[in-house]
Amino acid sequence: MAAPDDVEGVDFGTSGFTAVTRAPEPVAEAAPEAAPVEEAPAVAESAAESQAAAAVESRTEASASRDNVRTAPSTPAPSTPAPQPAPAPSTPAPEPAPAPEPAPAPEPAPAPGGGGVLGVAAAYTGYPYVRGGSSPATGFDCSGYTSYVFAQVGVSLPRTAAAQQASAAPVSSPQPGDLVFFGYPAYHVGIYAGGGMMYDSGNPGTGVVYRAVFSGVSGYGRVL
C-alpha cells in the first residue's frame, strides 16, 4: 500500500506507541600510546663513543709501536757458524803382537827298529862329560854314552868309538838311530836323530847334548 503523499500535517499522536530507549553504541577503546623510543639516540651515542675509543686506542698503539721501533736496539742477525768437520774416528793403536815363543827343539823321530833308542838318548841329556865314564852315576864320554844307551834297548856295542865304527854296517843314507862317526878310525861318535841333529857327549864344556851334526863326519853306521 502506498504511503500518503502528504504526511507532514498528520498528527500521529503518542497513544498506542511504546517508547523505545536506544542503547548507546559502544565506544571503541583507544590504543595505549607507545612510550617514546629513546634508545636510538643512546645507541648512536654509544657507537660514537666506541668509535672514538677505538680511534684513541689505535693511535696509542701506533704511537707505542713507533716508540718501540725507535728505542728497540738493533739485534744483528745471528751468524751461522761454519759446520765443523766431523772428527775422524779414533782408531785404537794396534796392540803389539806377542813375542813368539821359542820353538821347542824338535823331538827326535824313533829309529827304524830302534825300539825307542832316541827316547833313551834324550833322557840323559844334561849329564856331565867324564872321560872314561859309561854310566849315569859317573857321567859319560862319547863311546861310553852310546854304548850305555844302546844297552838299554838290548844292543851291545864295543867300548870305543873306533871299535863301534868297525862293528857297524856303513850306510850312505842315515836314519834316526844310526851311529855317526868322526874321523877314521873314529875318535868321536854320536847317535843320529834325523834332520841333521844328533845326541852326543862331546866334552866337559857341553856334557850330553842334542845339537846339529857338525863338520868332520867320516860316515854313518847301523847297528840295529
Tab-separated table of N, CA and C in Angstrom, residues 22-28:
chain	number	residue	atom	x	y	z
A	22	ARG	N	16.941	3.825	23.028
A	22	ARG	CA	18.060	3.374	22.143
A	22	ARG	C	19.311	3.191	22.980
A	23	ALA	N	19.816	1.949	22.873
A	23	ALA	CA	21.071	1.658	23.633
A	23	ALA	C	22.209	2.428	23.033
A	24	PRO	N	23.039	2.961	23.920
A	24	PRO	CA	24.188	3.732	23.373
A	24	PRO	C	25.185	2.814	22.698
A	25	GLU	N	25.769	3.274	21.619
A	25	GLU	CA	26.782	2.479	20.892
A	25	GLU	C	28.056	2.420	21.724
A	26	PRO	N	28.672	1.270	21.701
A	26	PRO	CA	29.926	1.149	22.473
A	26	PRO	C	30.995	2.042	21.890
A	27	VAL	N	31.756	2.596	22.832
A	27	VAL	CA	32.855	3.487	22.409
A	27	VAL	C	34.109	2.659	22.259
A	28	ALA	N	34.716	2.727	21.111
A	28	ALA	CA	35.992	1.944	20.883
A	28	ALA	C	37.077	2.466	21.799
